[in-house]
Amino acid sequence: DGGTVGAGGPMADLLLMSSARMVLALAGTLGRLGWMWLLVAVPVVNAGYHEKRLLHNLLDNYNVLERPVVNESDPLQLSFGLTLMQIIDVDEKNQLLITNIWLKLVSNFVRSRRPP
């Protein structure tokens, strides 16, 4: 799921938010008539079909039980990062810290590369 902004996934949400910012910036300079014109002129983004087709093509023969390397003896390098976004609550009595974190996973899967 790409979030709650739109149904087209994260890229469609980004395009939708960029369009909304553009509308707000232009409408401030054009006045009331500008609002009506921009509401009619703003395109609607629907990337659902294309996103589904892309994921199907990328993951068609993907097996989650296989190591994504050409040679079984090759090492698989993974790295991750953790970013603390917010401390939500601290319970000193029970020694609990409730946080909001972002987890970044980075890998270089040889089998996931598409052919040139």
N, CA, C and O atoms as a GROMACS GRO file, in nm:
protein
  464
    1ASP      N    1   0.084  -0.117   0.000
    1ASP     CA    2   0.000   0.000   0.000
    1ASP      C    3   0.089   0.123   0.000
    1ASP      O    4   0.186   0.127   0.076
    2GLY      N    5   0.059   0.222  -0.082
    2GLY     CA    6   0.141   0.341  -0.094
    2GLY      C    7   0.102   0.451   0.001
    2GLY      O    8   0.150   0.563  -0.016
    3GLY      N    9   0.018   0.425   0.100
    3GLY     CA   10  -0.024   0.530   0.192
    3GLY      C   11  -0.171   0.562   0.172
    3GLY      O   12  -0.242   0.490   0.102
    4THR      N   13  -0.215   0.669   0.234
    4THR     CA   14  -0.357   0.701   0.228
    4THR      C   15  -0.388   0.819   0.138
    4THR      O   16  -0.504   0.857   0.125
    5VAL      N   17  -0.287   0.880   0.076
    5VAL     CA   18  -0.312   0.997  -0.007
    5VAL      C   19  -0.386   0.959  -0.133
    5VAL      O   20  -0.486   1.022  -0.167
    6GLY      N   21  -0.340   0.857  -0.202
    6GLY     CA   22  -0.404   0.817  -0.326
    6GLY      C   23  -0.396   0.667  -0.342
    6GLY      O   24  -0.336   0.598  -0.260
    7ALA      N   25  -0.458   0.617  -0.447
    7ALA     CA   26  -0.460   0.473  -0.467
    7ALA      C   27  -0.354   0.426  -0.566
    7ALA      O   28  -0.345   0.307  -0.593
    8GLY      N   29  -0.273   0.517  -0.620
    8GLY     CA   30  -0.178   0.480  -0.723
    8GLY      C   31  -0.041   0.446  -0.673
    8GLY      O   32   0.048   0.424  -0.756
    9GLY      N   33  -0.016   0.441  -0.544
    9GLY     CA   34   0.115   0.408  -0.491
    9GLY      C   35   0.195   0.533  -0.457
    9GLY      O   36   0.147   0.644  -0.477
   10PRO      N   37   0.318   0.514  -0.406
   10PRO     CA   38   0.397   0.627  -0.360
   10PRO      C   39   0.433   0.727  -0.469
   10PRO      O   40   0.433   0.847  -0.444
   11MET      N   41   0.465   0.678  -0.591
   11MET     CA   42   0.503   0.771  -0.698
   11MET      C   43   0.383   0.855  -0.740
   11MET      O   44   0.396   0.975  -0.766
   12ALA      N   45   0.267   0.794  -0.749
   12ALA     CA   46   0.146   0.868  -0.785
   12ALA      C   47   0.112   0.969  -0.677
   12ALA      O   48   0.068   1.080  -0.707
   13ASP      N   49   0.134   0.932  -0.549
   13ASP     CA   50   0.109   1.026  -0.440
   13ASP      C   51   0.202   1.145  -0.449
   13ASP      O   52   0.161   1.259  -0.426
   14LEU      N   53   0.329   1.119  -0.484
   14LEU     CA   54   0.426   1.228  -0.498
   14LEU      C   55   0.385   1.322  -0.610
   14LEU      O   56   0.392   1.444  -0.595
   15LEU      N   57   0.341   1.265  -0.724
   15LEU     CA   58   0.297   1.349  -0.834
   15LEU      C   59   0.173   1.428  -0.797
   15LEU      O   60   0.160   1.545  -0.834
   16LEU      N   61   0.082   1.366  -0.722
   16LEU     CA   62  -0.039   1.434  -0.680
   16LEU      C   63  -0.007   1.548  -0.585
   16LEU      O   64  -0.066   1.656  -0.596
   17MET      N   65   0.087   1.526  -0.491
   17MET     CA   66   0.124   1.632  -0.398
   17MET      C   67   0.196   1.745  -0.470
   17MET      O   68   0.176   1.862  -0.437
   18SER      N   69   0.280   1.712  -0.569
   18SER     CA   70   0.349   1.815  -0.646
   18SER      C   71   0.249   1.898  -0.724
   18SER      O   72   0.263   2.020  -0.733
   19SER      N   73   0.147   1.834  -0.782
   19SER     CA   74   0.044   1.906  -0.855
   19SER      C   75  -0.034   1.998  -0.762
   19SER      O   76  -0.069   2.110  -0.801
   20ALA      N   77  -0.060   1.952  -0.640
   20ALA     CA   78  -0.134   2.034  -0.544
   20ALA      C   79  -0.054   2.158  -0.506
   20ALA      O   80  -0.110   2.267  -0.493
   21ARG      N   81   0.078   2.142  -0.487
   21ARG     CA   82   0.162   2.258  -0.455
   21ARG      C   83   0.164   2.356  -0.571
   21ARG      O   84   0.160   2.477  -0.549
   22MET      N   85   0.170   2.305  -0.693
   22MET     CA   86   0.170   2.391  -0.810
   22MET      C   87   0.038   2.468  -0.818
   22MET      O   88   0.037   2.587  -0.849
   23VAL      N   89  -0.072   2.401  -0.790
   23VAL     CA   90  -0.203   2.466  -0.792
   23VAL      C   91  -0.208   2.578  -0.690
   23VAL      O   92  -0.254   2.688  -0.721
   24LEU      N   93  -0.160   2.552  -0.569
   24LEU     CA   94  -0.163   2.656  -0.465
   24LEU      C   95  -0.075   2.774  -0.501
   24LEU      O   96  -0.112   2.888  -0.476
   25ALA      N   97   0.042   2.749  -0.559
   25ALA     CA   98   0.132   2.858  -0.594
   25ALA      C   99   0.074   2.944  -0.707
   25ALA      O  100   0.080   3.067  -0.701
   26LEU      N  101   0.017   2.880  -0.807
   26LEU     CA  102  -0.038   2.955  -0.920
   26LEU      C  103  -0.168   3.025  -0.884
   26LEU      O  104  -0.195   3.136  -0.931
   27ALA      N  105  -0.249   2.961  -0.801
   27ALA     CA  106  -0.378   3.020  -0.766
   27ALA      C  107  -0.361   3.148  -0.685
   27ALA      O  108  -0.444   3.238  -0.695
   28GLY      N  109  -0.255   3.157  -0.607
   28GLY     CA  110  -0.231   3.278  -0.530
   28GLY      C  111  -0.204   3.398  -0.619
   28GLY      O  112  -0.236   3.510  -0.582
   29THR      N  113  -0.146   3.375  -0.734
   29THR     CA  114  -0.115   3.485  -0.825
   29THR      C  115  -0.228   3.515  -0.922
   29THR      O  116  -0.237   3.627  -0.974
   30LEU      N  117  -0.315   3.419  -0.947
   30LEU     CA  118  -0.420   3.439  -1.047
   30LEU      C  119  -0.554   3.487  -0.989
   30LEU      O  120  -0.638   3.536  -1.064
   31GLY      N  121  -0.574   3.474  -0.860
   31GLY     CA  122  -0.700   3.518  -0.800
   31GLY      C  123  -0.810   3.415  -0.814
   31GLY      O  124  -0.784   3.297  -0.840
   32ARG      N  125  -0.937   3.460  -0.797
   32ARG     CA  126  -1.051   3.367  -0.799
   32ARG      C  127  -1.070   3.299  -0.933
   32ARG      O  128  -1.099   3.179  -0.937
   33LEU      N  129  -1.056   3.370  -1.042
   33LEU     CA  130  -1.072   3.306  -1.172
   33LEU      C  131  -0.963   3.202  -1.196
   33LEU      O  132  -0.986   3.102  -1.264
   34GLY      N  133  -0.845   3.226  -1.142
   34GLY     CA  134  -0.736   3.130  -1.154
   34GLY      C  135  -0.769   2.998  -1.089
   34GLY      O  136  -0.733   2.892  -1.140
   35TRP      N  137  -0.838   3.003  -0.974
   35TRP     CA  138  -0.878   2.880  -0.905
   35TRP      C  139  -0.968   2.795  -0.994
   35TRP      O  140  -0.947   2.674  -1.006
   36MET      N  141  -1.067   2.858  -1.055
   36MET     CA  142  -1.159   2.780  -1.139
   36MET      C  143  -1.086   2.719  -1.258
   36MET      O  144  -1.109   2.602  -1.291
   37TRP      N  145  -1.000   2.795  -1.323
   37TRP     CA  146  -0.927   2.745  -1.437
   37TRP      C  147  -0.832   2.631  -1.397
   37TRP      O  148  -0.823   2.530  -1.466
   38LEU      N  149  -0.762   2.648  -1.285
   38LEU     CA  150  -0.666   2.546  -1.243
   38LEU      C  151  -0.734   2.418  -1.198
   38LEU      O  152  -0.680   2.309  -1.218
   39LEU      N  153  -0.851   2.429  -1.138
   39LEU     CA  154  -0.922   2.308  -1.097
   39LEU      C  155  -0.964   2.224  -1.217
   39LEU      O  156  -0.970   2.102  -1.209
   40VAL      N  157  -0.992   2.290  -1.328
   40VAL     CA  158  -1.028   2.218  -1.450
   40VAL      C  159  -0.904   2.166  -1.521
   40VAL      O  160  -0.908   2.059  -1.583
   41ALA      N  161  -0.792   2.239  -1.513
   41ALA     CA  162  -0.672   2.206  -1.590
   41ALA      C  163  -0.580   2.103  -1.524
   41ALA      O  164  -0.496   2.046  -1.592
   42VAL      N  165  -0.594   2.078  -1.393
   42VAL     CA  166  -0.503   1.987  -1.323
   42VAL      C  167  -0.535   1.843  -1.363
   42VAL      O  168  -0.649   1.799  -1.349
   43PRO      N  169  -0.434   1.770  -1.412
   43PRO     CA  170  -0.459   1.631  -1.454
   43PRO      C  171  -0.473   1.539  -1.332
   43PRO      O  172  -0.419   1.567  -1.225
   44VAL      N  173  -0.545   1.431  -1.350
   44VAL     CA  174  -0.562   1.330  -1.246
   44VAL      C  175  -0.464   1.217  -1.275
   44VAL      O  176  -0.457   1.168  -1.387
   45VAL      N  177  -0.389   1.176  -1.173
   45VAL     CA  178  -0.288   1.070  -1.189
   45VAL      C  179  -0.349   0.937  -1.146
   45VAL      O  180  -0.399   0.924  -1.034
   46ASN      N  181  -0.345   0.839  -1.235
   46ASN     CA  182  -0.390   0.705  -1.203
   46ASN      C  183  -0.287   0.607  -1.255
   46ASN      O  184  -0.292   0.566  -1.372
   47ALA      N  185  -0.193   0.568  -1.170
   47ALA     CA  186  -0.084   0.481  -1.212
   47ALA      C  187  -0.105   0.338  -1.166
   47ALA      O  188  -0.010   0.259  -1.168
   48GLY      N  189  -0.224   0.302  -1.125
   48GLY     CA  190  -0.250   0.169  -1.071
   48GLY      C  191  -0.217   0.056  -1.166
   48GLY      O  192  -0.150  -0.039  -1.128
   49TYR      N  193  -0.264   0.064  -1.290
   49TYR     CA  194  -0.242  -0.043  -1.387
   49TYR      C  195  -0.094  -0.057  -1.419
   49TYR      O  196  -0.041  -0.168  -1.421
   50HIS      N  197  -0.026   0.056  -1.444
   50HIS     CA  198   0.115   0.052  -1.481
   50HIS      C  199   0.202   0.003  -1.365
   50HIS      O  200   0.299  -0.071  -1.386
   51GLU      N  201   0.168   0.043  -1.243
   51GLU     CA  202   0.242  -0.003  -1.126
   51GLU      C  203   0.225  -0.154  -1.110
   51GLU      O  204   0.321  -0.225  -1.081
   52LYS      N  205   0.104  -0.203  -1.128
   52LYS     CA  206   0.077  -0.347  -1.115
   52LYS      C  207   0.152  -0.426  -1.222
   52LYS      O  208   0.208  -0.532  -1.193
   53ARG      N  209   0.154  -0.374  -1.345
   53ARG     CA  210   0.224  -0.442  -1.454
   53ARG      C  211   0.375  -0.445  -1.430
   53ARG      O  212   0.440  -0.546  -1.456
   54LEU      N  213   0.431  -0.334  -1.380
   54LEU     CA  214   0.573  -0.328  -1.350
   54LEU      C  215   0.612  -0.428  -1.242
   54LEU      O  216   0.709  -0.501  -1.257
   55LEU      N  217   0.535  -0.431  -1.134
   55LEU     CA  218   0.564  -0.526  -1.027
   55LEU      C  219   0.551  -0.670  -1.074
   55LEU      O  220   0.629  -0.757  -1.035
   56HIS      N  221   0.453  -0.696  -1.158
   56HIS     CA  222   0.436  -0.832  -1.212
   56HIS      C  223   0.558  -0.872  -1.297
   56HIS      O  224   0.608  -0.983  -1.285
   57ASN      N  225   0.605  -0.780  -1.382
   57ASN     CA  226   0.720  -0.810  -1.468
   57ASN      C  227   0.849  -0.827  -1.387
   57ASN      O  228   0.931  -0.912  -1.420
   58LEU      N  229   0.866  -0.748  -1.283
   58LEU     CA  230   0.988  -0.757  -1.201
   58LEU      C  231   0.990  -0.882  -1.114
   58LEU      O  232   1.096  -0.942  -1.095
   59LEU      N  233   0.876  -0.922  -1.061
   59LEU     CA  234   0.872  -1.031  -0.964
   59LEU      C  235   0.812  -1.160  -1.020
   59LEU      O  236   0.776  -1.248  -0.943
   60ASP      N  237   0.803  -1.171  -1.152
   60ASP     CA  238   0.738  -1.286  -1.215
   60ASP      C  239   0.806  -1.418  -1.177
   60ASP      O  240   0.736  -1.511  -1.136
   61ASN      N  241   0.936  -1.428  -1.188
   61ASN     CA  242   1.007  -1.552  -1.158
   61ASN      C  243   1.089  -1.541  -1.031
   61ASN      O  244   1.190  -1.610  -1.017
   62TYR      N  245   1.049  -1.457  -0.939
   62TYR     CA  246   1.124  -1.434  -0.817
   62TYR      C  247   1.083  -1.535  -0.710
   62TYR      O  248   0.965  -1.550  -0.680
   63ASN      N  249   1.182  -1.603  -0.653
   63ASN     CA  250   1.158  -1.701  -0.547
   63ASN      C  251   1.220  -1.647  -0.419
   63ASN      O  252   1.341  -1.627  -0.414
   64VAL      N  253   1.141  -1.624  -0.316
   64VAL     CA  254   1.191  -1.566  -0.192
   64VAL      C  255   1.282  -1.661  -0.115
   64VAL      O  256   1.354  -1.616  -0.025
   65LEU      N  257   1.281  -1.789  -0.147
   65LEU     CA  258   1.365  -1.886  -0.077
   65LEU      C  259   1.506  -1.897  -0.135
   65LEU      O  260   1.594  -1.955  -0.072
   66GLU      N  261   1.530  -1.843  -0.253
   66GLU     CA  262   1.660  -1.847  -0.317
   66GLU      C  263   1.745  -1.727  -0.276
   66GLU      O  264   1.694  -1.617  -0.257
   67ARG      N  265   1.875  -1.752  -0.262
   67ARG     CA  266   1.968  -1.641  -0.238
   67ARG      C  267   1.987  -1.568  -0.370
   67ARG      O  268   2.015  -1.633  -0.472
   68PRO      N  269   1.974  -1.437  -0.373
   68PRO     CA  270   1.984  -1.362  -0.499
   68PRO      C  271   2.129  -1.336  -0.541
   68PRO      O  272   2.171  -1.221  -0.551
   69VAL      N  273   2.206  -1.442  -0.565
   69VAL     CA  274   2.344  -1.433  -0.612
   69VAL      C  275   2.361  -1.530  -0.728
   69VAL      O  276   2.285  -1.625  -0.742
   70VAL      N  277   2.462  -1.504  -0.810
   70VAL     CA  278   2.489  -1.592  -0.923
   70VAL      C  279   2.553  -1.721  -0.876
   70VAL      O  280   2.514  -1.830  -0.918
   71ASN      N  281   2.654  -1.709  -0.788
   71ASN     CA  282   2.725  -1.826  -0.735
   71ASN      C  283   2.687  -1.841  -0.587
   71ASN      O  284   2.689  -1.743  -0.513
   72GLU      N  285   2.654  -1.960  -0.545
   72GLU     CA  286   2.611  -1.985  -0.407
   72GLU      C  287   2.716  -1.948  -0.304
   72GLU      O  288   2.681  -1.919  -0.189
   73SER      N  289   2.844  -1.948  -0.342
   73SER     CA  290   2.949  -1.915  -0.246
   73SER      C  291   2.975  -1.764  -0.237
   73SER      O  292   3.051  -1.720  -0.151
   74ASP      N  293   2.914  -1.685  -0.324
   74ASP     CA  294   2.931  -1.540  -0.319
   74ASP      C  295   2.861  -1.482  -0.195
   74ASP      O  296   2.751  -1.525  -0.160
   75PRO      N  297   2.925  -1.385  -0.129
   75PRO     CA  298   2.859  -1.323  -0.014
   75PRO      C  299   2.745  -1.231  -0.058
   75PRO      O  300   2.747  -1.175  -0.168
   76LEU      N  301   2.649  -1.218   0.027
   76LEU     CA  302   2.536  -1.129   0.001
   76LEU      C  303   2.548  -1.011   0.096
   76LEU      O  304   2.538  -1.028   0.217
   77GLN      N  305   2.569  -0.893   0.041
   77GLN     CA  306   2.592  -0.775   0.124
   77GLN      C  307   2.460  -0.700   0.146
   77GLN      O  308   2.392  -0.662   0.051
   78LEU      N  309   2.429  -0.681   0.271
   78LEU     CA  310   2.311  -0.606   0.312
   78LEU      C  311   2.354  -0.499   0.411
   78LEU      O  312   2.446  -0.521   0.491
   79SER      N  313   2.290  -0.386   0.407
   79SER     CA  314   2.315  -0.284   0.508
   79SER      C  315   2.182  -0.218   0.544
   79SER      O  316   2.087  -0.218   0.466
   80PHE      N  317   2.177  -0.164   0.663
   80PHE     CA  318   2.055  -0.097   0.704
   80PHE      C  319   2.090   0.024   0.789
   80PHE      O  320   2.197   0.032   0.850
   81GLY      N  321   1.998   0.116   0.792
   81GLY     CA  322   2.014   0.235   0.874
   81GLY      C  323   1.887   0.260   0.952
   81GLY      O  324   1.778   0.218   0.911
   82LEU      N  325   1.900   0.326   1.062
   82LEU     CA  326   1.787   0.353   1.150
   82LEU      C  327   1.787   0.502   1.182
   82LEU      O  328   1.887   0.556   1.230
   83THR      N  329   1.677   0.568   1.155
   83THR     CA  330   1.665   0.712   1.182
   83THR      C  331   1.554   0.733   1.284
   83THR      O  332   1.439   0.695   1.262
   84LEU      N  333   1.589   0.794   1.395
   84LEU     CA  334   1.490   0.826   1.498
   84LEU      C  335   1.414   0.951   1.455
   84LEU      O  336   1.473   1.059   1.444
   85MET      N  337   1.286   0.937   1.430
   85MET     CA  338   1.204   1.050   1.385
   85MET      C  339   1.137   1.122   1.502
   85MET      O  340   1.124   1.244   1.500
   86GLN      N  341   1.093   1.047   1.604
   86GLN     CA  342   1.017   1.107   1.712
   86GLN      C  343   1.019   1.016   1.835
   86GLN      O  344   1.009   0.894   1.823
   87ILE      N  345   1.032   1.077   1.952
   87ILE     CA  346   1.012   1.005   2.077
   87ILE      C  347   0.868   1.029   2.118
   87ILE      O  348   0.830   1.142   2.148
   88ILE      N  349   0.789   0.924   2.120
   88ILE     CA  350   0.646   0.937   2.146
   88ILE      C  351   0.617   0.936   2.295
   88ILE      O  352   0.541   1.020   2.344
   89ASP      N  353   0.677   0.842   2.368
   89ASP     CA  354   0.648   0.831   2.510
   89ASP      C  355   0.766   0.767   2.582
   89ASP      O  356   0.837   0.684   2.525
   90VAL      N  357   0.787   0.808   2.707
   90VAL     CA  358   0.890   0.749   2.792
   90VAL      C  359   0.823   0.704   2.921
   90VAL      O  360   0.765   0.784   2.994
   91ASP      N  361   0.833   0.575   2.948
   91ASP     CA  362   0.779   0.518   3.071
   91ASP      C  363   0.899   0.476   3.156
   91ASP      O  364   0.954   0.368   3.138
   92GLU      N  365   0.938   0.564   3.250
   92GLU     CA  366   1.058   0.538   3.330
   92GLU      C  367   1.039   0.421   3.426
   92GLU      O  368   1.133   0.346   3.451
   93LYS      N  369   0.919   0.405   3.478
   93LYS     CA  370   0.893   0.298   3.574
   93LYS      C  371   0.916   0.161   3.510
   93LYS      O  372   0.983   0.076   3.569
   94ASN      N  373   0.860   0.139   3.392
   94ASN     CA  374   0.874   0.011   3.322
   94ASN      C  375   0.991   0.009   3.225
   94ASN      O  376   1.013  -0.091   3.156
   95GLN      N  377   1.065   0.117   3.218
   95GLN     CA  378   1.180   0.132   3.129
   95GLN      C  379   1.142   0.104   2.984
   95GLN      O  380   1.205   0.022   2.916
   96LEU      N  381   1.038   0.173   2.937
   96LEU     CA  382   0.991   0.160   2.799
   96LEU      C  383   1.010   0.293   2.727
   96LEU      O  384   0.986   0.399   2.784
   97LEU      N  385   1.052   0.286   2.602
   97LEU     CA  386   1.067   0.402   2.517
   97LEU      C  387   0.990   0.373   2.389
   97LEU      O  388   1.025   0.282   2.315
   98ILE      N  389   0.886   0.451   2.363
   98ILE     CA  390   0.805   0.433   2.243
   98ILE      C  391   0.848   0.540   2.144
   98ILE      O  392   0.844   0.660   2.173
   99THR      N  393   0.889   0.495   2.025
   99THR     CA  394   0.945   0.586   1.926
   99THR      C  395   0.881   0.567   1.790
   99THR      O  396   0.812   0.468   1.765
  100ASN      N  397   0.906   0.662   1.703
  100ASN     CA  398   0.872   0.653   1.562
  100ASN      C  399   1.005   0.653   1.488
  100ASN      O  400   1.079   0.751   1.494
  101ILE      N  401   1.036   0.543   1.418
  101ILE     CA  402   1.164   0.532   1.349
  101ILE      C  403   1.142   0.501   1.201
  101ILE      O  404   1.039   0.447   1.162
  102TRP      N  405   1.241   0.537   1.121
  102TRP     CA  406   1.244   0.498   0.980
  102TRP      C  407   1.359   0.401   0.962
  102TRP      O  408   1.470   0.426   1.009
  103LEU      N  409   1.331   0.290   0.896
  103LEU     CA  410   1.430   0.188   0.871
  103LEU      C  411   1.466   0.190   0.723
  103LEU      O  412   1.378   0.181   0.638
  104LYS      N  413   1.595   0.203   0.692
  104LYS     CA  414   1.641   0.206   0.553
  104LYS      C  415   1.720   0.078   0.527
  104LYS      O  416   1.820   0.052   0.594
  105LEU      N  417   1.675  -0.001   0.431
  105LEU     CA  418   1.741  -0.125   0.393
  105LEU      C  419   1.804  -0.107   0.255
  105LEU      O  420   1.738  -0.059   0.163
  106VAL      N  421   1.930  -0.146   0.242
  106VAL     CA  422   2.000  -0.132   0.115
  106VAL      C  423   2.061  -0.266   0.080
  106VAL      O  424   2.125  -0.330   0.163
  107SER      N  425   2.042  -0.308  -0.044
  107SER     CA  426   2.100  -0.433  -0.091
  107SER      C  427   2.132  -0.419  -0.240
  107SER      O  428   2.078  -0.332  -0.308
  108ASN      N  429   2.219  -0.505  -0.286
  108ASN     CA  430   2.254  -0.508  -0.427
  108ASN      C  431   2.232  -0.649  -0.477
  108ASN      O  432   2.327  -0.726  -0.489
  109PHE      N  433   2.108  -0.683  -0.505
  109PHE     CA  434   2.074  -0.818  -0.548
  109PHE      C  435   2.110  -0.834  -0.695
  109PHE      O  436   2.058  -0.763  -0.781
  110VAL      N  437   2.199  -0.929  -0.724
  110VAL     CA  438   2.245  -0.950  -0.860
  110VAL      C  439   2.130  -0.998  -0.948
  110VAL      O  440   2.118  -0.954  -1.062
  111ARG      N  441   2.048  -1.086  -0.898
  111ARG     CA  442   1.939  -1.141  -0.979
  111ARG      C  443   1.826  -1.042  -1.004
  111ARG      O  444   1.746  -1.063  -1.095
  112SER      N  445   1.820  -0.935  -0.927
  112SER     CA  446   1.712  -0.839  -0.949
  112SER      C  447   1.748  -0.736  -1.055
  112SER      O  448   1.663  -0.655  -1.093
  113ARG      N  449   1.872  -0.737  -1.103
  113ARG     CA  450   1.911  -0.645  -1.209
  113ARG      C  451   1.847  -0.688  -1.339
  113ARG      O  452   1.838  -0.807  -1.369
  114ARG      N  453   1.803  -0.591  -1.414
  114ARG     CA  454   1.744  -0.626  -1.543
  114ARG      C  455   1.854  -0.632  -1.649
  114ARG      O  456   1.954  -0.561  -1.638
  115PRO      N  457   1.837  -0.713  -1.748
  115PRO     CA  458   1.941  -0.727  -1.851
  115PRO      C  459   1.956  -0.598  -1.932
  115PRO      O  460   1.859  -0.525  -1.950
  116PRO      N  461   2.079  -0.570  -1.982
  116PRO     CA  462   2.100  -0.446  -2.060
  116PRO      C  463   2.032  -0.450  -2.195
  116PRO      O  464   2.041  -0.354  -2.271
   0.00000   0.00000   0.00000
